[in-house]
DNA sequence: CGACCATTTGATATGGATCAAGCGATGTGG
DNA sequence: CCACATCGCTTGATCCATATCAAATGGTCG
């Protein structure tokens, strides 16, 4: 059943990529529907690059399964992770024609991939899609602004923020499965891996969290975590 | 002549705000033209608040003269300046219905102000305007991403970055007139005022810049400044 | 001229980086 | 099934960049 869906996506996609009109898609369709209908399901191996900074921004992605990090490498070699994407998130959206960050799979992933040129040309006449593109960019902007606010905080506050952010974006109970390594977290928070580790230990010492396994954290006192934020 | 233009803007604006149709504006018009045609010219005193975080996002602004800072106050009282706006820039653009930052005039300013509801309702049928809103949001996103990259750098690098950014956004020769105080710069860069001052002194000691007056800086070796960036 | 405010400079403290070692989980070969 | 290598993470010791505290300087305005 899944295979069938994938194949169908392929054929729809090809139709439109070949320039044939597709009334239901091009008229009253939103961005998410467009990706679901026309996106090509693609598997990506753990740690594989999905696209690289400064490459032509050829595709737009919706993450189905797994997790993705986007990052920039600064000229001294430091890596700044700009965002983590979880299932359901759209990524790879660029206004300009080059990617401004690189994207990598954190694990084996499944994504829906759609040609940017298709989306952009549909957007010319489809206001809903243009609005969705705006909307998606605005969501990214809010995340980036939160990230700025995060980076001026202390190490402990950054880690607390990070745990809450991940918690809110996942199932949102008190159990938290982190898909990324300590190094990824450190590069996202602008800290060293040792500082992340120490902050987690400190939060555990104050009974705020419990690090059951290194990738599995229980939030024992979310109020205390929230009190650390701004 | 200027007064006349202002009055005319007022009347056009009222027409549309009262729900009368205005074919030339609502059809083939872009966002900038819309603001120029319908924006109400407003003067804002130095240090006056233009809007506050979490207030209803009632207006969209184009800065004509002066400069503006937007910021968030974190819960421990720290102020994070998120952006500086210079003449020609659009600000106050929100996707949601509340402002996510506060905006203040750094000096006496002139702005063109337009109701958000007008822009948004025109955007429903005018794809060019929707696209321009997307575009403006994408510009903000790029700035925010650069800001993230900036905040993981050393104090010296942040200050060098800042000088280059301001230089590129102004007339772009080697003379740089800073419209903001050291405290504003510090709150933008996530540093203390003393660290900003020391970094400037250090850049001056290496003949990279010359601080002629505290608000007027000459870039003597732009290549050296650029070499500090990532 | 004198008061005030912004900025710079100096002295010291501190949080996070760095360097280094230990620990625990996972996997491999004997 | 166990010894051992490896990798990711934690913990410890020390260092350094920036914060903090304090004072001096300079520019502006009455």
mmCIF file with all atom_site columns, C-alpha atoms in Angstrom, chain A residues 11-218:
data_model
loop_
_atom_site.group_PDB
_atom_site.id
_atom_site.type_symbol
_atom_site.label_atom_id
_atom_site.label_alt_id
_atom_site.label_comp_id
_atom_site.label_asym_id
_atom_site.label_entity_id
_atom_site.label_seq_id
_atom_site.pdbx_PDB_ins_code
_atom_site.Cartn_x
_atom_site.Cartn_y
_atom_site.Cartn_z
_atom_site.occupancy
_atom_site.B_iso_or_equiv
_atom_site.pdbx_formal_charge
_atom_site.auth_seq_id
_atom_site.auth_comp_id
_atom_site.auth_asym_id
_atom_site.auth_atom_id
_atom_site.pdbx_PDB_model_num
ATOM 1   C CA . UNK A 1 11  ? 3.888  9.522  -11.786 1.00 0.00 ? 11  UNK A CA 1
ATOM 2   C CA . UNK A 1 12  ? 2.066  12.640 -10.696 1.00 0.00 ? 12  UNK A CA 1
ATOM 3   C CA . UNK A 1 13  ? 5.366  14.276 -10.144 1.00 0.00 ? 13  UNK A CA 1
ATOM 4   C CA . UNK A 1 14  ? 6.587  13.351 -13.587 1.00 0.00 ? 14  UNK A CA 1
ATOM 5   C CA . UNK A 1 15  ? 3.452  14.652 -15.231 1.00 0.00 ? 15  UNK A CA 1
ATOM 6   C CA . UNK A 1 16  ? 3.904  18.042 -13.698 1.00 0.00 ? 16  UNK A CA 1
ATOM 7   C CA . UNK A 1 17  ? 7.648  18.118 -14.125 1.00 0.00 ? 17  UNK A CA 1
ATOM 8   C CA . UNK A 1 18  ? 7.078  17.528 -17.834 1.00 0.00 ? 18  UNK A CA 1
ATOM 9   C CA . UNK A 1 19  ? 4.933  20.626 -17.939 1.00 0.00 ? 19  UNK A CA 1
ATOM 10  C CA . UNK A 1 20  ? 1.531  18.955 -18.253 1.00 0.00 ? 20  UNK A CA 1
ATOM 11  C CA . UNK A 1 21  ? -1.194 20.802 -16.472 1.00 0.00 ? 21  UNK A CA 1
ATOM 12  C CA . UNK A 1 22  ? -2.728 19.224 -13.417 1.00 0.00 ? 22  UNK A CA 1
ATOM 13  C CA . UNK A 1 23  ? -5.773 21.276 -12.512 1.00 0.00 ? 23  UNK A CA 1
ATOM 14  C CA . UNK A 1 24  ? -6.555 19.920 -9.050  1.00 0.00 ? 24  UNK A CA 1
ATOM 15  C CA . UNK A 1 25  ? -2.990 20.433 -7.927  1.00 0.00 ? 25  UNK A CA 1
ATOM 16  C CA . UNK A 1 26  ? -2.340 23.812 -9.453  1.00 0.00 ? 26  UNK A CA 1
ATOM 17  C CA . UNK A 1 27  ? -5.586 25.470 -8.460  1.00 0.00 ? 27  UNK A CA 1
ATOM 18  C CA . UNK A 1 28  ? -6.978 25.079 -4.964  1.00 0.00 ? 28  UNK A CA 1
ATOM 19  C CA . UNK A 1 29  ? -4.151 23.247 -3.282  1.00 0.00 ? 29  UNK A CA 1
ATOM 20  C CA . UNK A 1 30  ? -2.028 24.142 -0.288  1.00 0.00 ? 30  UNK A CA 1
ATOM 21  C CA . UNK A 1 31  ? 1.682  23.498 0.113   1.00 0.00 ? 31  UNK A CA 1
ATOM 22  C CA . UNK A 1 32  ? 1.338  20.516 2.375   1.00 0.00 ? 32  UNK A CA 1
ATOM 23  C CA . UNK A 1 33  ? -1.167 18.821 0.112   1.00 0.00 ? 33  UNK A CA 1
ATOM 24  C CA . UNK A 1 34  ? 1.067  19.551 -2.844  1.00 0.00 ? 34  UNK A CA 1
ATOM 25  C CA . UNK A 1 35  ? 4.019  17.873 -1.183  1.00 0.00 ? 35  UNK A CA 1
ATOM 26  C CA . UNK A 1 36  ? 1.921  14.929 -0.059  1.00 0.00 ? 36  UNK A CA 1
ATOM 27  C CA . UNK A 1 37  ? 0.497  14.477 -3.566  1.00 0.00 ? 37  UNK A CA 1
ATOM 28  C CA . UNK A 1 38  ? 3.549  15.153 -5.650  1.00 0.00 ? 38  UNK A CA 1
ATOM 29  C CA . UNK A 1 39  ? 6.481  14.568 -3.349  1.00 0.00 ? 39  UNK A CA 1
ATOM 30  C CA . UNK A 1 40  ? 8.760  11.672 -4.175  1.00 0.00 ? 40  UNK A CA 1
ATOM 31  C CA . UNK A 1 41  ? 9.448  9.493  -1.180  1.00 0.00 ? 41  UNK A CA 1
ATOM 32  C CA . UNK A 1 42  ? 13.161 9.134  -0.728  1.00 0.00 ? 42  UNK A CA 1
ATOM 33  C CA . UNK A 1 43  ? 15.269 7.285  1.811   1.00 0.00 ? 43  UNK A CA 1
ATOM 34  C CA . UNK A 1 44  ? 18.387 8.906  3.194   1.00 0.00 ? 44  UNK A CA 1
ATOM 35  C CA . UNK A 1 45  ? 21.109 7.071  5.070   1.00 0.00 ? 45  UNK A CA 1
ATOM 36  C CA . UNK A 1 46  ? 22.282 8.107  8.479   1.00 0.00 ? 46  UNK A CA 1
ATOM 37  C CA . UNK A 1 47  ? 24.800 10.966 8.253   1.00 0.00 ? 47  UNK A CA 1
ATOM 38  C CA . UNK A 1 48  ? 24.291 11.353 4.523   1.00 0.00 ? 48  UNK A CA 1
ATOM 39  C CA . UNK A 1 49  ? 24.207 14.886 3.184   1.00 0.00 ? 49  UNK A CA 1
ATOM 40  C CA . UNK A 1 50  ? 20.830 15.916 1.787   1.00 0.00 ? 50  UNK A CA 1
ATOM 41  C CA . UNK A 1 51  ? 22.065 19.177 0.353   1.00 0.00 ? 51  UNK A CA 1
ATOM 42  C CA . UNK A 1 52  ? 25.019 21.467 0.879   1.00 0.00 ? 52  UNK A CA 1
ATOM 43  C CA . UNK A 1 53  ? 25.334 25.140 1.644   1.00 0.00 ? 53  UNK A CA 1
ATOM 44  C CA . UNK A 1 54  ? 25.662 27.279 -1.515  1.00 0.00 ? 54  UNK A CA 1
ATOM 45  C CA . UNK A 1 55  ? 24.415 24.491 -3.791  1.00 0.00 ? 55  UNK A CA 1
ATOM 46  C CA . UNK A 1 56  ? 21.456 25.307 -6.068  1.00 0.00 ? 56  UNK A CA 1
ATOM 47  C CA . UNK A 1 57  ? 18.297 25.033 -3.995  1.00 0.00 ? 57  UNK A CA 1
ATOM 48  C CA . UNK A 1 58  ? 16.696 22.398 -6.187  1.00 0.00 ? 58  UNK A CA 1
ATOM 49  C CA . UNK A 1 59  ? 14.262 20.725 -3.805  1.00 0.00 ? 59  UNK A CA 1
ATOM 50  C CA . UNK A 1 60  ? 11.954 21.254 -0.884  1.00 0.00 ? 60  UNK A CA 1
ATOM 51  C CA . UNK A 1 61  ? 11.531 18.489 1.695   1.00 0.00 ? 61  UNK A CA 1
ATOM 52  C CA . UNK A 1 62  ? 9.025  17.216 4.159   1.00 0.00 ? 62  UNK A CA 1
ATOM 53  C CA . UNK A 1 63  ? 10.472 14.912 6.758   1.00 0.00 ? 63  UNK A CA 1
ATOM 54  C CA . UNK A 1 64  ? 8.427  11.745 7.207   1.00 0.00 ? 64  UNK A CA 1
ATOM 55  C CA . UNK A 1 65  ? 10.627 9.689  9.448   1.00 0.00 ? 65  UNK A CA 1
ATOM 56  C CA . UNK A 1 66  ? 13.948 10.176 11.211  1.00 0.00 ? 66  UNK A CA 1
ATOM 57  C CA . UNK A 1 67  ? 15.590 13.485 12.025  1.00 0.00 ? 67  UNK A CA 1
ATOM 58  C CA . UNK A 1 68  ? 17.682 16.040 10.219  1.00 0.00 ? 68  UNK A CA 1
ATOM 59  C CA . UNK A 1 69  ? 20.171 18.718 11.214  1.00 0.00 ? 69  UNK A CA 1
ATOM 60  C CA . UNK A 1 70  ? 21.013 21.833 9.222   1.00 0.00 ? 70  UNK A CA 1
ATOM 61  C CA . UNK A 1 71  ? 24.267 23.671 9.819   1.00 0.00 ? 71  UNK A CA 1
ATOM 62  C CA . UNK A 1 72  ? 26.853 26.114 8.643   1.00 0.00 ? 72  UNK A CA 1
ATOM 63  C CA . UNK A 1 73  ? 30.586 25.602 8.856   1.00 0.00 ? 73  UNK A CA 1
ATOM 64  C CA . UNK A 1 74  ? 32.332 28.807 9.890   1.00 0.00 ? 74  UNK A CA 1
ATOM 65  C CA . UNK A 1 75  ? 35.697 29.634 8.389   1.00 0.00 ? 75  UNK A CA 1
ATOM 66  C CA . UNK A 1 76  ? 37.591 28.489 11.468  1.00 0.00 ? 76  UNK A CA 1
ATOM 67  C CA . UNK A 1 77  ? 36.003 25.061 11.184  1.00 0.00 ? 77  UNK A CA 1
ATOM 68  C CA . UNK A 1 78  ? 33.395 25.461 13.906  1.00 0.00 ? 78  UNK A CA 1
ATOM 69  C CA . UNK A 1 79  ? 30.036 23.950 13.058  1.00 0.00 ? 79  UNK A CA 1
ATOM 70  C CA . UNK A 1 80  ? 26.900 25.875 13.992  1.00 0.00 ? 80  UNK A CA 1
ATOM 71  C CA . UNK A 1 81  ? 23.785 23.744 13.851  1.00 0.00 ? 81  UNK A CA 1
ATOM 72  C CA . UNK A 1 82  ? 20.952 26.067 12.859  1.00 0.00 ? 82  UNK A CA 1
ATOM 73  C CA . UNK A 1 83  ? 18.022 23.702 13.335  1.00 0.00 ? 83  UNK A CA 1
ATOM 74  C CA . UNK A 1 84  ? 16.851 20.187 14.033  1.00 0.00 ? 84  UNK A CA 1
ATOM 75  C CA . UNK A 1 85  ? 13.921 18.869 12.027  1.00 0.00 ? 85  UNK A CA 1
ATOM 76  C CA . UNK A 1 86  ? 11.539 16.201 13.241  1.00 0.00 ? 86  UNK A CA 1
ATOM 77  C CA . UNK A 1 87  ? 8.880  14.209 11.361  1.00 0.00 ? 87  UNK A CA 1
ATOM 78  C CA . UNK A 1 88  ? 6.237  16.489 9.866   1.00 0.00 ? 88  UNK A CA 1
ATOM 79  C CA . UNK A 1 89  ? 8.621  19.442 9.481   1.00 0.00 ? 89  UNK A CA 1
ATOM 80  C CA . UNK A 1 90  ? 9.291  21.081 6.144   1.00 0.00 ? 90  UNK A CA 1
ATOM 81  C CA . UNK A 1 91  ? 12.885 21.998 5.402   1.00 0.00 ? 91  UNK A CA 1
ATOM 82  C CA . UNK A 1 92  ? 15.057 23.094 2.512   1.00 0.00 ? 92  UNK A CA 1
ATOM 83  C CA . UNK A 1 93  ? 12.809 26.044 1.818   1.00 0.00 ? 93  UNK A CA 1
ATOM 84  C CA . UNK A 1 94  ? 14.796 28.890 0.324   1.00 0.00 ? 94  UNK A CA 1
ATOM 85  C CA . UNK A 1 95  ? 13.732 32.156 -1.161  1.00 0.00 ? 95  UNK A CA 1
ATOM 86  C CA . UNK A 1 96  ? 16.943 32.571 -3.103  1.00 0.00 ? 96  UNK A CA 1
ATOM 87  C CA . UNK A 1 97  ? 18.208 29.938 -5.482  1.00 0.00 ? 97  UNK A CA 1
ATOM 88  C CA . UNK A 1 98  ? 20.983 28.604 -3.240  1.00 0.00 ? 98  UNK A CA 1
ATOM 89  C CA . UNK A 1 99  ? 20.791 26.754 0.024   1.00 0.00 ? 99  UNK A CA 1
ATOM 90  C CA . UNK A 1 100 ? 22.069 28.869 2.887   1.00 0.00 ? 100 UNK A CA 1
ATOM 91  C CA . UNK A 1 101 ? 22.820 25.897 5.131   1.00 0.00 ? 101 UNK A CA 1
ATOM 92  C CA . UNK A 1 102 ? 23.753 22.237 4.689   1.00 0.00 ? 102 UNK A CA 1
ATOM 93  C CA . UNK A 1 103 ? 21.374 19.450 5.700   1.00 0.00 ? 103 UNK A CA 1
ATOM 94  C CA . UNK A 1 104 ? 22.268 15.971 6.935   1.00 0.00 ? 104 UNK A CA 1
ATOM 95  C CA . UNK A 1 105 ? 20.296 12.989 8.137   1.00 0.00 ? 105 UNK A CA 1
ATOM 96  C CA . UNK A 1 106 ? 20.900 12.317 11.811  1.00 0.00 ? 106 UNK A CA 1
ATOM 97  C CA . UNK A 1 107 ? 19.529 8.785  11.336  1.00 0.00 ? 107 UNK A CA 1
ATOM 98  C CA . UNK A 1 108 ? 18.204 6.863  8.399   1.00 0.00 ? 108 UNK A CA 1
ATOM 99  C CA . UNK A 1 109 ? 15.370 9.076  7.179   1.00 0.00 ? 109 UNK A CA 1
ATOM 100 C CA . UNK A 1 110 ? 12.407 9.080  4.891   1.00 0.00 ? 110 UNK A CA 1
ATOM 101 C CA . UNK A 1 111 ? 11.489 12.343 3.219   1.00 0.00 ? 111 UNK A CA 1
ATOM 102 C CA . UNK A 1 112 ? 9.074  13.593 0.595   1.00 0.00 ? 112 UNK A CA 1
ATOM 103 C CA . UNK A 1 113 ? 10.997 15.585 -1.932  1.00 0.00 ? 113 UNK A CA 1
ATOM 104 C CA . UNK A 1 114 ? 9.552  18.036 -4.410  1.00 0.00 ? 114 UNK A CA 1
ATOM 105 C CA . UNK A 1 115 ? 11.228 20.223 -7.000  1.00 0.00 ? 115 UNK A CA 1
ATOM 106 C CA . UNK A 1 116 ? 11.510 23.780 -5.900  1.00 0.00 ? 116 UNK A CA 1
ATOM 107 C CA . UNK A 1 117 ? 10.874 24.973 -9.451  1.00 0.00 ? 117 UNK A CA 1
ATOM 108 C CA . UNK A 1 118 ? 7.508  23.214 -9.438  1.00 0.00 ? 118 UNK A CA 1
ATOM 109 C CA . UNK A 1 119 ? 6.479  24.786 -6.159  1.00 0.00 ? 119 UNK A CA 1
ATOM 110 C CA . UNK A 1 120 ? 7.684  28.216 -7.183  1.00 0.00 ? 120 UNK A CA 1
ATOM 111 C CA . UNK A 1 121 ? 5.940  28.154 -10.544 1.00 0.00 ? 121 UNK A CA 1
ATOM 112 C CA . UNK A 1 122 ? 2.692  26.994 -8.969  1.00 0.00 ? 122 UNK A CA 1
ATOM 113 C CA . UNK A 1 123 ? 3.043  29.736 -6.383  1.00 0.00 ? 123 UNK A CA 1
ATOM 114 C CA . UNK A 1 124 ? 2.961  32.375 -9.128  1.00 0.00 ? 124 UNK A CA 1
ATOM 115 C CA . UNK A 1 125 ? -0.728 31.707 -9.695  1.00 0.00 ? 125 UNK A CA 1
ATOM 116 C CA . UNK A 1 126 ? -1.687 29.959 -6.472  1.00 0.00 ? 126 UNK A CA 1
ATOM 117 C CA . UNK A 1 127 ? -1.928 32.392 -3.630  1.00 0.00 ? 127 UNK A CA 1
ATOM 118 C CA . UNK A 1 128 ? -2.495 29.677 -1.036  1.00 0.00 ? 128 UNK A CA 1
ATOM 119 C CA . UNK A 1 129 ? 0.847  28.133 -1.842  1.00 0.00 ? 129 UNK A CA 1
ATOM 120 C CA . UNK A 1 130 ? 2.598  31.491 -1.759  1.00 0.00 ? 130 UNK A CA 1
ATOM 121 C CA . UNK A 1 131 ? 0.995  32.114 1.608   1.00 0.00 ? 131 UNK A CA 1
ATOM 122 C CA . UNK A 1 132 ? 2.142  28.724 2.874   1.00 0.00 ? 132 UNK A CA 1
ATOM 123 C CA . UNK A 1 133 ? 5.658  29.463 1.705   1.00 0.00 ? 133 UNK A CA 1
ATOM 124 C CA . UNK A 1 134 ? 5.477  32.726 3.611   1.00 0.00 ? 134 UNK A CA 1
ATOM 125 C CA . UNK A 1 135 ? 4.088  30.890 6.587   1.00 0.00 ? 135 UNK A CA 1
ATOM 126 C CA . UNK A 1 136 ? 6.849  28.280 6.565   1.00 0.00 ? 136 UNK A CA 1
ATOM 127 C CA . UNK A 1 137 ? 9.481  31.008 6.309   1.00 0.00 ? 137 UNK A CA 1
ATOM 128 C CA . UNK A 1 138 ? 7.874  32.825 9.236   1.00 0.00 ? 138 UNK A CA 1
ATOM 129 C CA . UNK A 1 139 ? 8.043  29.655 11.329  1.00 0.00 ? 139 UNK A CA 1
ATOM 130 C CA . UNK A 1 140 ? 11.745 29.403 10.526  1.00 0.00 ? 140 UNK A CA 1
ATOM 131 C CA . UNK A 1 141 ? 12.166 33.042 11.443  1.00 0.00 ? 141 UNK A CA 1
ATOM 132 C CA . UNK A 1 142 ? 10.589 32.499 14.840  1.00 0.00 ? 142 UNK A CA 1
ATOM 133 C CA . UNK A 1 143 ? 12.869 29.575 15.498  1.00 0.00 ? 143 UNK A CA 1
ATOM 134 C CA . UNK A 1 144 ? 15.894 31.592 14.467  1.00 0.00 ? 144 UNK A CA 1
ATOM 135 C CA . UNK A 1 145 ? 14.839 34.452 16.753  1.00 0.00 ? 145 UNK A CA 1
ATOM 136 C CA . UNK A 1 146 ? 14.422 32.066 19.655  1.00 0.00 ? 146 UNK A CA 1
ATOM 137 C CA . UNK A 1 147 ? 17.839 30.686 18.834  1.00 0.00 ? 147 UNK A CA 1
ATOM 138 C CA . UNK A 1 148 ? 19.326 34.168 19.091  1.00 0.00 ? 148 UNK A CA 1
ATOM 139 C CA . UNK A 1 149 ? 17.703 34.650 22.492  1.00 0.00 ? 149 UNK A CA 1
ATOM 140 C CA . UNK A 1 150 ? 19.025 31.259 23.564  1.00 0.00 ? 150 UNK A CA 1
ATOM 141 C CA . UNK A 1 151 ? 22.629 31.999 22.631  1.00 0.00 ? 151 UNK A CA 1
ATOM 142 C CA . UNK A 1 152 ? 23.009 34.842 25.096  1.00 0.00 ? 152 UNK A CA 1
ATOM 143 C CA . UNK A 1 153 ? 22.019 32.670 28.042  1.00 0.00 ? 153 UNK A CA 1
ATOM 144 C CA . UNK A 1 154 ? 24.188 30.671 30.432  1.00 0.00 ? 154 UNK A CA 1
ATOM 145 C CA . UNK A 1 155 ? 25.110 27.078 29.643  1.00 0.00 ? 155 UNK A CA 1
ATOM 146 C CA . UNK A 1 156 ? 22.587 25.730 32.128  1.00 0.00 ? 156 UNK A CA 1
ATOM 147 C CA . UNK A 1 157 ? 19.805 27.889 30.704  1.00 0.00 ? 157 UNK A CA 1
ATOM 148 C CA . UNK A 1 158 ? 20.637 26.869 27.158  1.00 0.00 ? 158 UNK A CA 1
ATOM 149 C CA . UNK A 1 159 ? 20.461 23.203 27.991  1.00 0.00 ? 159 UNK A CA 1
ATOM 150 C CA . UNK A 1 160 ? 17.204 23.663 29.922  1.00 0.00 ? 160 UNK A CA 1
ATOM 151 C CA . UNK A 1 161 ? 15.745 25.560 26.961  1.00 0.00 ? 161 UNK A CA 1
ATOM 152 C CA . UNK A 1 162 ? 16.853 22.888 24.593  1.00 0.00 ? 162 UNK A CA 1
ATOM 153 C CA . UNK A 1 163 ? 15.208 20.120 26.598  1.00 0.00 ? 163 UNK A CA 1
ATOM 154 C CA . UNK A 1 164 ? 11.944 22.052 26.755  1.00 0.00 ? 164 UNK A CA 1
ATOM 155 C CA . UNK A 1 165 ? 12.044 22.824 23.044  1.00 0.00 ? 165 UNK A CA 1
ATOM 156 C CA . UNK A 1 166 ? 12.588 19.194 22.124  1.00 0.00 ? 166 UNK A CA 1
ATOM 157 C CA . UNK A 1 167 ? 9.952  18.119 24.592  1.00 0.00 ? 167 UNK A CA 1
ATOM 158 C CA . UNK A 1 168 ? 7.368  20.488 23.130  1.00 0.00 ? 168 UNK A CA 1
ATOM 159 C CA . UNK A 1 169 ? 8.129  19.355 19.623  1.00 0.00 ? 169 UNK A CA 1
ATOM 160 C CA . UNK A 1 170 ? 7.815  15.656 20.409  1.00 0.00 ? 170 UNK A CA 1
ATOM 161 C CA . UNK A 1 171 ? 5.021  13.734 22.116  1.00 0.00 ? 171 UNK A CA 1
ATOM 162 C CA . UNK A 1 172 ? 5.130  16.285 24.913  1.00 0.00 ? 172 UNK A CA 1
ATOM 163 C CA . UNK A 1 173 ? 4.895  14.050 27.940  1.00 0.00 ? 173 UNK A CA 1
ATOM 164 C CA . UNK A 1 174 ? 7.805  13.962 30.353  1.00 0.00 ? 174 UNK A CA 1
ATOM 165 C CA . UNK A 1 175 ? 9.794  11.312 28.535  1.00 0.00 ? 175 UNK A CA 1
ATOM 166 C CA . UNK A 1 176 ? 12.213 12.680 26.018  1.00 0.00 ? 176 UNK A CA 1
ATOM 167 C CA . UNK A 1 177 ? 14.071 10.697 23.383  1.00 0.00 ? 177 UNK A CA 1
ATOM 168 C CA . UNK A 1 178 ? 16.893 12.713 21.918  1.00 0.00 ? 178 UNK A CA 1
ATOM 169 C CA . UNK A 1 179 ? 17.738 11.777 18.386  1.00 0.00 ? 179 UNK A CA 1
ATOM 170 C CA . UNK A 1 180 ? 20.990 13.697 18.324  1.00 0.00 ? 180 UNK A CA 1
ATOM 171 C CA . UNK A 1 181 ? 24.409 13.229 19.903  1.00 0.00 ? 181 UNK A CA 1
ATOM 172 C CA . UNK A 1 182 ? 25.928 15.433 22.591  1.00 0.00 ? 182 UNK A CA 1
ATOM 173 C CA . UNK A 1 183 ? 28.140 16.943 19.917  1.00 0.00 ? 183 UNK A CA 1
ATOM 174 C CA . UNK A 1 184 ? 25.080 17.915 17.873  1.00 0.00 ? 184 UNK A CA 1
ATOM 175 C CA . UNK A 1 185 ? 23.477 19.469 20.931  1.00 0.00 ? 185 UNK A CA 1
ATOM 176 C CA . UNK A 1 186 ? 26.684 21.336 21.732  1.00 0.00 ? 186 UNK A CA 1
ATOM 177 C CA . UNK A 1 187 ? 26.940 22.707 18.195  1.00 0.00 ? 187 UNK A CA 1
ATOM 178 C CA . UNK A 1 188 ? 23.320 23.804 18.334  1.00 0.00 ? 188 UNK A CA 1
ATOM 179 C CA . UNK A 1 189 ? 23.714 25.535 21.695  1.00 0.00 ? 189 UNK A CA 1
ATOM 180 C CA . UNK A 1 190 ? 27.073 27.113 20.972  1.00 0.00 ? 190 UNK A CA 1
ATOM 181 C CA . UNK A 1 191 ? 28.729 25.177 23.801  1.00 0.00 ? 191 UNK A CA 1
ATOM 182 C CA . UNK A 1 192 ? 31.353 22.503 24.160  1.00 0.00 ? 192 UNK A CA 1
ATOM 183 C CA . UNK A 1 193 ? 30.280 18.942 24.593  1.00 0.00 ? 193 UNK A CA 1
ATOM 184 C CA . UNK A 1 194 ? 31.705 18.918 28.124  1.00 0.00 ? 194 UNK A CA 1
ATOM 185 C CA . UNK A 1 195 ? 29.591 21.898 29.089  1.00 0.00 ? 195 UNK A CA 1
ATOM 186 C CA . UNK A 1 196 ? 26.450 20.214 27.793  1.00 0.00 ? 196 UNK A CA 1
ATOM 187 C CA . UNK A 1 197 ? 27.309 17.123 29.783  1.00 0.00 ? 197 UNK A CA 1
ATOM 188 C CA . UNK A 1 198 ? 28.010 19.102 32.943  1.00 0.00 ? 198 UNK A CA 1
ATOM 189 C CA . UNK A 1 199 ? 24.774 21.042 32.615  1.00 0.00 ? 199 UNK A CA 1
ATOM 190 C CA . UNK A 1 200 ? 22.804 17.836 32.237  1.00 0.00 ? 200 UNK A CA 1
ATOM 191 C CA . UNK A 1 201 ? 24.546 16.397 35.286  1.00 0.00 ? 201 UNK A CA 1
ATOM 192 C CA . UNK A 1 202 ? 23.760 19.530 37.238  1.00 0.00 ? 202 UNK A CA 1
ATOM 193 C CA . UNK A 1 203 ? 20.098 19.408 36.244  1.00 0.00 ? 203 UNK A CA 1
ATOM 194 C CA . UNK A 1 204 ? 20.069 15.819 37.354  1.00 0.00 ? 204 UNK A CA 1
ATOM 195 C CA . UNK A 1 205 ? 21.726 16.658 40.669  1.00 0.00 ? 205 UNK A CA 1
ATOM 196 C CA . UNK A 1 206 ? 18.942 19.144 41.394  1.00 0.00 ? 206 UNK A CA 1
ATOM 197 C CA . UNK A 1 207 ? 16.336 16.490 40.534  1.00 0.00 ? 207 UNK A CA 1
ATOM 198 C CA . UNK A 1 208 ? 15.103 18.576 37.636  1.00 0.00 ? 208 UNK A CA 1
ATOM 199 C CA . UNK A 1 209 ? 15.707 15.822 35.124  1.00 0.00 ? 209 UNK A CA 1
ATOM 200 C CA . UNK A 1 210 ? 16.846 12.216 35.083  1.00 0.00 ? 210 UNK A CA 1
ATOM 201 C CA . UNK A 1 211 ? 19.222 11.061 32.355  1.00 0.00 ? 211 UNK A CA 1
ATOM 202 C CA . UNK A 1 212 ? 18.075 7.443  32.115  1.00 0.00 ? 212 UNK A CA 1
ATOM 203 C CA . UNK A 1 213 ? 20.258 6.679  29.150  1.00 0.00 ? 213 UNK A CA 1
ATOM 204 C CA . UNK A 1 214 ? 22.355 9.264  27.390  1.00 0.00 ? 214 UNK A CA 1
ATOM 205 C CA . UNK A 1 215 ? 19.678 9.729  24.722  1.00 0.00 ? 215 UNK A CA 1
ATOM 206 C CA . UNK A 1 216 ? 16.692 9.281  27.007  1.00 0.00 ? 216 UNK A CA 1
ATOM 207 C CA . UNK A 1 217 ? 15.844 11.990 29.522  1.00 0.00 ? 217 UNK A CA 1
ATOM 208 C CA . UNK A 1 218 ? 12.916 12.256 31.929  1.00 0.00 ? 218 UNK A CA 1
#
